[in-house]
Short mmCIF file of C-alpha atoms and ligand atoms in Angstrom, two decimals:
data_model
loop_
_atom_site.label_atom_id
_atom_site.label_comp_id
_atom_site.label_asym_id
_atom_site.label_seq_id
_atom_site.Cartn_x
_atom_site.Cartn_y
_atom_site.Cartn_z
CA MET A 383 -52.14 -52.48 -11.83
CA ALA A 384 -49.88 -55.17 -13.84
CA LYS A 385 -46.94 -56.71 -11.25
CA LYS A 386 -43.62 -54.79 -12.02
CA GLU A 387 -40.47 -56.82 -13.54
CA ILE A 388 -38.04 -57.27 -11.28
CA VAL A 389 -34.26 -56.01 -10.91
CA MET A 390 -31.66 -57.36 -9.05
CA SER A 391 -27.97 -55.92 -8.93
CA GLY A 392 -24.85 -55.59 -6.55
CA ILE A 393 -21.87 -53.67 -5.77
CA ARG A 394 -18.96 -54.95 -3.50
CA PRO A 395 -17.66 -52.93 -0.20
CA THR A 396 -13.98 -53.22 -1.56
CA GLY A 397 -13.19 -49.60 -1.84
CA PHE A 398 -14.22 -46.19 -2.83
CA LEU A 399 -16.53 -46.18 -6.03
CA HIS A 400 -15.88 -44.91 -9.12
CA LEU A 401 -17.23 -43.66 -12.26
CA GLY A 402 -17.21 -47.15 -14.00
CA ASN A 403 -19.38 -48.03 -11.04
CA TYR A 404 -21.64 -44.73 -11.40
CA PHE A 405 -21.97 -45.58 -15.27
CA GLY A 406 -22.20 -49.01 -15.82
CA ALA A 407 -24.27 -49.83 -12.58
CA MET A 408 -25.79 -47.09 -10.67
CA ARG A 409 -26.88 -44.62 -13.28
CA ASN A 410 -29.05 -47.90 -14.47
CA TYR A 411 -30.39 -48.42 -10.94
CA VAL A 412 -31.16 -44.81 -10.62
CA ARG A 413 -33.30 -44.87 -13.76
CA MET A 414 -34.79 -48.39 -12.94
CA GLN A 415 -36.17 -47.54 -9.83
CA GLU A 416 -39.65 -45.90 -10.94
CA ASP A 417 -40.74 -48.63 -13.13
CA PHE A 418 -39.31 -51.94 -11.49
CA ASP A 419 -39.43 -53.80 -8.48
CA CYS A 420 -35.83 -53.17 -7.45
CA TYR A 421 -33.30 -55.11 -5.14
CA PHE A 422 -29.94 -53.24 -4.78
CA MET A 423 -27.45 -54.64 -2.51
CA VAL A 424 -24.26 -54.28 -1.30
CA ALA A 425 -22.27 -57.53 -1.67
CA ASP A 426 -20.40 -57.59 1.89
CA LEU A 427 -19.91 -61.91 1.93
CA HIS A 428 -18.36 -61.61 -1.81
CA SER A 429 -16.20 -59.16 -0.47
CA LEU A 430 -14.90 -61.68 1.75
CA THR A 431 -13.35 -63.51 -1.05
CA THR A 432 -10.45 -60.93 -1.69
CA HIS A 433 -10.43 -59.39 1.76
CA PRO A 434 -10.24 -61.23 4.62
CA ASP A 435 -9.24 -58.42 6.85
CA THR A 436 -12.22 -56.69 7.64
CA LYS A 437 -11.01 -53.50 9.24
CA GLU A 438 -12.27 -51.46 6.57
CA LEU A 439 -15.68 -53.23 6.15
CA ARG A 440 -18.25 -51.47 8.19
CA ASN A 441 -16.87 -47.95 6.55
CA ASN A 442 -16.74 -49.24 2.93
CA VAL A 443 -20.53 -50.66 3.56
CA LYS A 444 -21.61 -47.63 4.84
CA ARG A 445 -20.05 -45.74 2.07
CA VAL A 446 -21.60 -47.81 -0.38
CA PHE A 447 -25.01 -46.74 1.00
CA ALA A 448 -24.45 -43.47 1.29
CA GLU A 449 -22.84 -43.20 -2.00
CA ASN A 450 -25.69 -45.11 -3.88
CA ILE A 451 -28.61 -42.69 -2.19
CA ALA A 452 -26.37 -39.74 -3.14
CA CYS A 453 -26.46 -40.78 -6.63
CA GLY A 454 -30.18 -40.44 -6.74
CA LEU A 455 -31.57 -43.95 -5.33
CA ASP A 456 -34.13 -43.34 -3.28
CA PRO A 457 -34.71 -46.29 -0.45
CA GLN A 458 -38.37 -45.65 -0.23
CA LYS A 459 -38.85 -46.92 -3.94
CA VAL A 460 -36.18 -50.05 -3.65
CA ALA A 461 -35.07 -52.46 -1.53
CA LEU A 462 -31.34 -51.09 -0.79
CA TYR A 463 -29.55 -54.03 1.81
CA CYS A 464 -26.85 -55.60 2.87
CA GLN A 465 -26.25 -58.98 1.58
CA SER A 466 -25.16 -61.06 4.73
CA HIS A 467 -28.65 -59.41 6.43
CA ILE A 468 -30.41 -61.99 4.08
CA VAL A 469 -29.58 -65.50 5.61
CA GLU A 470 -31.34 -67.17 3.08
CA THR A 471 -29.06 -66.06 0.38
CA SER A 472 -26.46 -68.38 1.93
CA GLU A 473 -28.84 -71.29 1.96
CA LEU A 474 -29.74 -70.78 -1.69
CA TYR A 475 -26.00 -70.73 -2.60
CA LEU A 476 -25.47 -74.02 -0.89
CA TYR A 477 -28.05 -75.74 -3.00
CA LEU A 478 -26.91 -74.13 -6.28
CA ASN A 479 -23.26 -75.35 -5.12
CA MET A 480 -24.58 -78.95 -5.66
CA MET A 481 -25.60 -78.02 -9.63
CA ALA A 482 -21.82 -75.94 -10.55
CA TYR A 483 -19.05 -77.73 -11.66
CA LYS A 484 -15.62 -77.78 -10.66
CA GLY A 485 -14.32 -77.44 -14.47
CA GLU A 486 -16.94 -74.49 -15.42
CA LEU A 487 -15.89 -72.64 -12.17
CA GLU A 488 -12.29 -72.77 -13.00
CA LYS A 489 -12.80 -71.75 -16.58
CA THR A 490 -14.21 -68.24 -15.15
CA THR A 491 -12.28 -65.20 -16.14
CA THR A 492 -12.67 -63.32 -12.93
CA PHE A 493 -11.32 -66.53 -10.88
CA LYS A 494 -8.43 -66.92 -13.23
CA ASP A 495 -7.46 -63.12 -12.26
CA LYS A 496 -8.07 -63.47 -8.87
CA VAL A 497 -5.81 -66.60 -8.85
CA ARG A 498 -3.21 -64.59 -10.57
CA LEU A 499 -3.66 -61.65 -8.12
CA GLN A 500 -3.79 -63.61 -4.91
CA PRO A 501 -2.17 -66.73 -5.39
CA ASP A 502 -1.66 -67.66 -1.50
CA ASN A 503 -5.36 -67.28 -0.72
CA VAL A 504 -7.27 -69.39 -3.79
CA ASN A 505 -10.04 -70.25 -1.56
CA ALA A 506 -13.48 -72.26 -2.29
CA GLY A 507 -15.24 -68.91 -2.15
CA LEU A 508 -13.30 -67.35 -4.71
CA LEU A 509 -13.87 -70.30 -6.79
CA THR A 510 -17.83 -70.31 -6.16
CA TYR A 511 -18.17 -66.59 -6.22
CA PRO A 512 -20.36 -66.67 -9.52
CA VAL A 513 -22.81 -69.19 -7.72
CA LEU A 514 -23.18 -66.77 -4.61
CA GLN A 515 -24.00 -63.98 -7.41
CA THR A 516 -26.61 -66.21 -8.71
CA ALA A 517 -28.24 -66.73 -5.61
CA ASP A 518 -28.55 -63.27 -4.84
CA ILE A 519 -29.93 -62.78 -8.17
CA ILE A 520 -32.31 -65.57 -8.53
CA LEU A 521 -33.24 -65.18 -4.91
CA HIS A 522 -35.70 -62.66 -5.90
CA ARG A 523 -36.58 -64.21 -8.78
CA ALA A 524 -35.22 -61.13 -10.83
CA LYS A 525 -35.39 -60.79 -14.88
CA TYR A 526 -32.66 -58.01 -15.30
CA VAL A 527 -29.55 -57.28 -13.62
CA PRO A 528 -28.03 -53.69 -14.67
CA VAL A 529 -24.12 -54.47 -14.37
CA GLY A 530 -21.05 -53.39 -16.46
CA LYS A 531 -19.53 -55.15 -19.28
CA ASP A 532 -17.19 -57.17 -16.77
CA GLN A 533 -20.39 -58.95 -15.21
CA GLU A 534 -21.18 -60.21 -18.57
CA GLN A 535 -19.80 -63.89 -18.10
CA HIS A 536 -21.15 -64.10 -14.31
CA LEU A 537 -24.55 -63.56 -16.01
CA GLU A 538 -24.14 -65.94 -18.49
CA MET A 539 -23.46 -68.54 -15.40
CA ALA A 540 -26.36 -67.31 -13.24
CA ARG A 541 -28.44 -68.21 -16.62
CA ASN A 542 -27.11 -71.80 -17.06
CA PHE A 543 -27.49 -72.36 -13.11
CA ALA A 544 -31.04 -71.23 -12.92
CA ASN A 545 -31.93 -73.24 -16.16
CA ARG A 546 -30.02 -76.19 -14.63
CA PHE A 547 -32.21 -76.02 -11.60
CA ASN A 548 -35.49 -75.38 -13.27
CA HIS A 549 -34.74 -78.78 -15.55
CA ARG A 550 -33.82 -80.95 -12.66
CA TYR A 551 -36.25 -79.54 -9.76
CA GLY A 552 -39.38 -77.71 -11.87
CA GLU A 553 -39.76 -74.40 -12.92
CA VAL A 554 -39.12 -71.99 -10.43
CA PHE A 555 -36.64 -69.19 -11.82
CA PRO A 556 -37.17 -66.88 -14.53
CA GLU A 557 -33.76 -66.70 -17.11
CA PRO A 558 -32.08 -63.37 -15.74
CA VAL A 559 -30.40 -61.40 -18.35
CA ALA A 560 -27.87 -58.08 -18.00
CA PHE A 561 -29.23 -55.04 -18.29
CA ASN A 562 -28.28 -51.34 -19.40
CA PHE A 563 -30.32 -48.60 -20.92
CA GLY A 564 -29.88 -47.96 -24.48
CA GLN A 565 -27.03 -49.85 -26.24
CA ASP A 566 -24.52 -52.50 -24.88
CA LEU A 567 -23.04 -52.84 -21.51
CA ILE A 568 -20.49 -50.39 -20.40
CA LYS A 569 -16.76 -50.53 -19.80
CA VAL A 570 -15.74 -47.05 -18.07
CA PRO A 571 -12.01 -47.04 -19.27
CA SER A 572 -9.11 -45.96 -16.54
CA LEU A 573 -7.61 -42.47 -17.33
CA ASP A 574 -4.27 -43.93 -18.76
CA GLY A 575 -6.53 -46.17 -20.93
CA ALA A 576 -4.71 -49.37 -19.62
CA GLY A 577 -7.51 -51.48 -18.42
CA LYS A 578 -10.89 -50.38 -16.58
CA MET A 579 -11.73 -47.83 -13.51
CA SER A 580 -11.17 -50.14 -10.73
CA LYS A 581 -11.94 -49.76 -6.96
CA SER A 582 -8.82 -51.27 -5.95
CA GLU A 583 -6.32 -50.97 -8.67
CA ASN A 584 -4.98 -48.19 -11.11
CA GLN A 585 -6.11 -45.66 -8.33
CA ASN A 586 -4.46 -42.68 -9.90
CA ALA A 587 -6.37 -43.31 -13.15
CA THR A 588 -9.45 -43.79 -11.54
CA LEU A 589 -11.80 -41.34 -10.98
CA TYR A 590 -13.43 -41.79 -7.41
CA LEU A 591 -17.23 -40.44 -6.28
CA ALA A 592 -15.34 -39.19 -3.38
CA ASP A 593 -12.46 -37.56 -4.93
CA GLU A 594 -11.70 -33.57 -4.07
CA ASN A 595 -11.88 -31.34 -6.73
CA ASP A 596 -8.53 -30.90 -7.08
CA VAL A 597 -7.63 -34.77 -7.05
CA ILE A 598 -10.32 -34.88 -9.91
CA ARG A 599 -8.44 -31.97 -11.55
CA LYS A 600 -4.85 -33.59 -11.01
CA LYS A 601 -5.52 -36.83 -11.96
CA VAL A 602 -7.38 -35.69 -15.36
CA MET A 603 -4.40 -33.14 -16.49
CA LYS A 604 -2.00 -36.30 -15.94
CA ALA A 605 -3.96 -38.31 -18.58
CA LYS A 606 -1.60 -39.44 -21.48
CA THR A 607 -1.96 -36.84 -24.62
CA ASP A 608 0.87 -36.22 -27.07
CA SER A 609 1.94 -33.31 -29.37
CA GLY A 610 -1.48 -33.46 -31.50
CA PRO A 611 -2.56 -34.83 -34.91
CA THR A 612 0.01 -34.18 -37.75
CA GLU A 613 -2.93 -34.41 -40.46
CA PRO A 614 -6.63 -33.72 -40.92
CA ASN A 615 -9.19 -36.44 -40.02
CA MET A 616 -6.40 -38.92 -38.91
CA PRO A 617 -7.82 -41.66 -36.65
CA LYS A 618 -7.10 -41.06 -33.12
CA PRO A 619 -4.52 -43.14 -31.06
CA ASP A 620 -6.31 -45.14 -28.35
CA TYR A 621 -5.26 -43.05 -25.40
CA ILE A 622 -7.12 -39.83 -27.16
CA GLU A 623 -10.06 -41.82 -28.18
CA ASN A 624 -10.36 -42.67 -24.42
CA ILE A 625 -10.25 -38.90 -23.24
CA PHE A 626 -12.74 -38.39 -25.63
CA ASN A 627 -15.22 -41.40 -24.46
CA LEU A 628 -14.52 -40.34 -20.85
CA MET A 629 -16.19 -36.66 -22.46
CA LYS A 630 -18.94 -38.38 -23.55
CA LEU A 631 -19.91 -39.01 -20.43
CA VAL A 632 -20.01 -36.13 -18.61
CA CYS A 633 -19.42 -33.29 -21.21
CA ALA A 634 -22.38 -31.41 -23.19
CA PRO A 635 -22.46 -32.65 -26.64
CA ASP A 636 -21.59 -28.89 -28.16
CA VAL A 637 -18.68 -28.87 -26.60
CA ILE A 638 -17.55 -32.56 -27.90
CA ALA A 639 -18.21 -31.60 -31.13
CA LYS A 640 -16.31 -28.93 -30.92
CA PHE A 641 -13.08 -30.71 -29.82
CA GLU A 642 -14.01 -33.06 -32.31
CA ALA A 643 -13.76 -30.67 -35.05
CA ASP A 644 -10.92 -29.09 -33.91
CA TYR A 645 -9.00 -32.57 -33.76
CA ASN A 646 -9.89 -33.19 -37.22
CA GLY A 647 -8.48 -29.53 -38.41
CA CYS A 648 -5.49 -30.47 -36.44
CA THR A 649 -5.81 -27.38 -34.24
CA ILE A 650 -6.76 -29.07 -30.97
CA ARG A 651 -4.99 -27.92 -27.72
CA TYR A 652 -4.92 -31.03 -25.30
CA GLY A 653 -4.51 -29.05 -22.51
CA ASP A 654 -7.69 -27.25 -23.22
CA LEU A 655 -9.03 -30.62 -23.88
CA LYS A 656 -8.29 -31.83 -20.49
CA LYS A 657 -9.20 -28.58 -18.76
CA GLN A 658 -12.42 -28.70 -19.89
CA LEU A 659 -12.71 -32.37 -18.99
CA ALA A 660 -11.54 -32.05 -15.46
CA GLU A 661 -13.98 -28.99 -14.79
CA ASP A 662 -17.07 -31.22 -16.08
CA MET A 663 -16.11 -34.04 -14.13
CA VAL A 664 -15.76 -31.60 -10.86
CA GLN A 665 -19.48 -30.57 -11.77
CA PHE A 666 -20.59 -34.08 -11.68
CA ILE A 667 -18.91 -35.45 -8.84
CA SER A 668 -18.92 -32.65 -6.29
CA PRO A 669 -22.25 -32.78 -5.69
CA ILE A 670 -22.77 -36.50 -5.30
CA ARG A 671 -19.45 -36.35 -2.86
CA GLU A 672 -21.25 -33.90 -0.49
CA LYS A 673 -24.24 -35.51 -0.58
CA ALA A 674 -22.57 -38.75 0.34
CA GLN A 675 -20.43 -37.00 2.94
CA GLN A 676 -23.51 -35.56 4.50
CA ILE A 677 -25.29 -38.90 4.66
CA MET A 678 -22.11 -40.65 5.84
CA ASN A 679 -22.66 -38.43 8.94
CA ASP A 680 -26.13 -39.69 10.02
CA GLU A 681 -25.32 -42.85 11.57
CA ASN A 682 -29.12 -43.16 12.79
CA TYR A 683 -30.53 -42.50 9.32
CA LEU A 684 -28.11 -45.27 7.42
CA LYS A 685 -28.87 -47.96 10.00
CA GLN A 686 -32.82 -47.17 9.54
CA ILE A 687 -32.24 -47.21 5.66
CA MET A 688 -30.30 -50.74 5.78
CA GLU A 689 -32.96 -52.17 8.06
CA MET A 690 -35.87 -51.14 5.85
CA GLY A 691 -33.73 -52.77 2.91
CA ALA A 692 -33.33 -55.91 4.58
CA GLU A 693 -36.93 -56.30 5.59
CA LYS A 694 -38.22 -55.44 2.20
CA ALA A 695 -35.59 -58.24 0.65
CA ARG A 696 -36.34 -60.67 3.36
CA ALA A 697 -39.74 -60.47 2.13
CA SER A 698 -39.04 -61.75 -1.11
CA ALA A 699 -36.51 -64.27 -0.19
CA THR A 700 -38.90 -66.12 2.06
CA THR A 701 -41.36 -66.49 -0.87
CA THR A 702 -38.99 -67.86 -3.05
CA MET A 703 -37.19 -70.17 -0.64
CA ALA A 704 -40.86 -71.69 0.19
CA ARG A 705 -40.95 -72.89 -3.85
CA VAL A 706 -36.90 -73.61 -3.74
CA ARG A 707 -37.21 -76.13 -0.83
CA ASN A 708 -40.58 -77.67 -2.17
CA ALA A 709 -39.20 -78.07 -5.48
CA LEU A 710 -36.21 -79.59 -4.16
CA GLY A 711 -38.34 -82.13 -2.10
CA LEU A 712 -37.14 -81.04 1.34
CA ASN A 713 -40.96 -81.22 2.85
CA TYR A 714 -41.12 -84.20 4.20
CA PHE A 715 -44.68 -84.26 5.43
P1 TYM B 1105 -18.25 -54.79 -8.55
O1 TYM B 1105 -18.49 -54.04 -7.28
O2 TYM B 1105 -16.81 -54.71 -9.08
O3 TYM B 1105 -19.07 -53.68 -9.62
C1 TYM B 1105 -20.19 -53.02 -9.43
C2 TYM B 1105 -20.81 -52.57 -10.73
O4 TYM B 1105 -20.02 -51.69 -11.03
C3 TYM B 1105 -19.75 -52.23 -12.22
N1 TYM B 1105 -18.08 -51.95 -12.85
C4 TYM B 1105 -17.98 -51.02 -14.12
N2 TYM B 1105 -18.92 -50.69 -15.40
C5 TYM B 1105 -18.06 -49.79 -15.93
N3 TYM B 1105 -17.02 -49.70 -16.03
C6 TYM B 1105 -15.88 -50.14 -14.95
N4 TYM B 1105 -14.92 -49.50 -15.00
C7 TYM B 1105 -16.82 -51.06 -13.99
N5 TYM B 1105 -16.06 -51.26 -12.90
C8 TYM B 1105 -17.10 -51.78 -12.33
C9 TYM B 1105 -19.89 -53.85 -12.39
O5 TYM B 1105 -19.99 -54.40 -13.70
C10 TYM B 1105 -21.09 -53.78 -11.48
O6 TYM B 1105 -22.12 -53.98 -12.02
N6 TYM B 1105 -19.79 -59.44 -8.91
C11 TYM B 1105 -20.25 -58.02 -8.54
C12 TYM B 1105 -20.96 -57.79 -7.24
C13 TYM B 1105 -22.19 -58.58 -6.98
C14 TYM B 1105 -23.62 -58.64 -8.08
C15 TYM B 1105 -24.31 -59.50 -7.62
C16 TYM B 1105 -23.63 -58.13 -9.25
C17 TYM B 1105 -22.63 -59.71 -6.18
N7 TYM B 1105 -23.59 -59.82 -6.46
C18 TYM B 1105 -25.56 -59.77 -8.54
C19 TYM B 1105 -25.10 -58.15 -9.76
C20 TYM B 1105 -26.06 -58.87 -9.24
C21 TYM B 1105 -19.34 -56.81 -8.72
O7 TYM B 1105 -17.89 -57.56 -8.16
O8 TYM B 1105 -19.41 -56.16 -8.92
#
């Protein structure tokens, strides 16, 4: 049997997971688990760059595990693990840091954003965040990395670092590429259209996988609209386009077509549009929320899954690191 291609991705445990995480990343994980050799991890080390207080960490890590499984990830089929459990990640991160230049790291968009957001905590981990992410990926010699649009630049940097290593020390790593089924990488917009859904910012305009049904309804009904189109077939304002884009994620095509026709014919009622979206969101989110809650209540199961995932990830990490040390010339006899 042909060897399966390798896939790797990660999610930071910095808050509740949302629709952006689902459609940008987790949906792809679930689709890839049958045909690829998959490594999916909870990036607890990365979270320390922005969340030095670790009071919430334990719960957040468990929730990311539970929500991934609730979304359909099968921990028997993939390696679902915690970043800090694989110490080889930190070793590879150290080697890669010798190949990453201050100038290129300072130019990273996410770094510049974080500097703005937390001017009192511009730590070295924040600067070398993309180096650690590269270590996560190439530790398993992964080729495909399912991520949302916001991770595009990090993936470009991962390719640069992997290539730099290969040129300097010999071919060890494949070039990793960002992956999404179908078309381009996805960005799920926030309900107010001002930015994207996010774990920690813009919480009233983000739909979380743990939101109760009435919270979902309330958030959707608050989405910005206006008094409606004034002439047939006019272009949609951004905030209306935004609602239609969110509908495409969860509503049936014929339902969307009906509202499109209503819009073009100037008969659309935005109250009905939002009610439809709210109910379809409830239908989509509530089974995930309920399943995740059940899993969260089963500590033994979670512990077992976490250990099993770490074991699988460690096996792959050990093999790669033997090659890396060899290539680097760190074997003296
Ligand atoms: P994080 O935790 O911010 O997000 C996890 C995944 O969700 C995607 N995502 C979105 N996609 C579409 N629309 C949105 N509004 C949206 N918000 C988030 C992200 O693109 C990501 O795929 N640096 C990574 C974590 C990481 C990682 C890795 C990823 C650490 N090591 C190795 C891939 C490979 C991050 O902060 O993701």
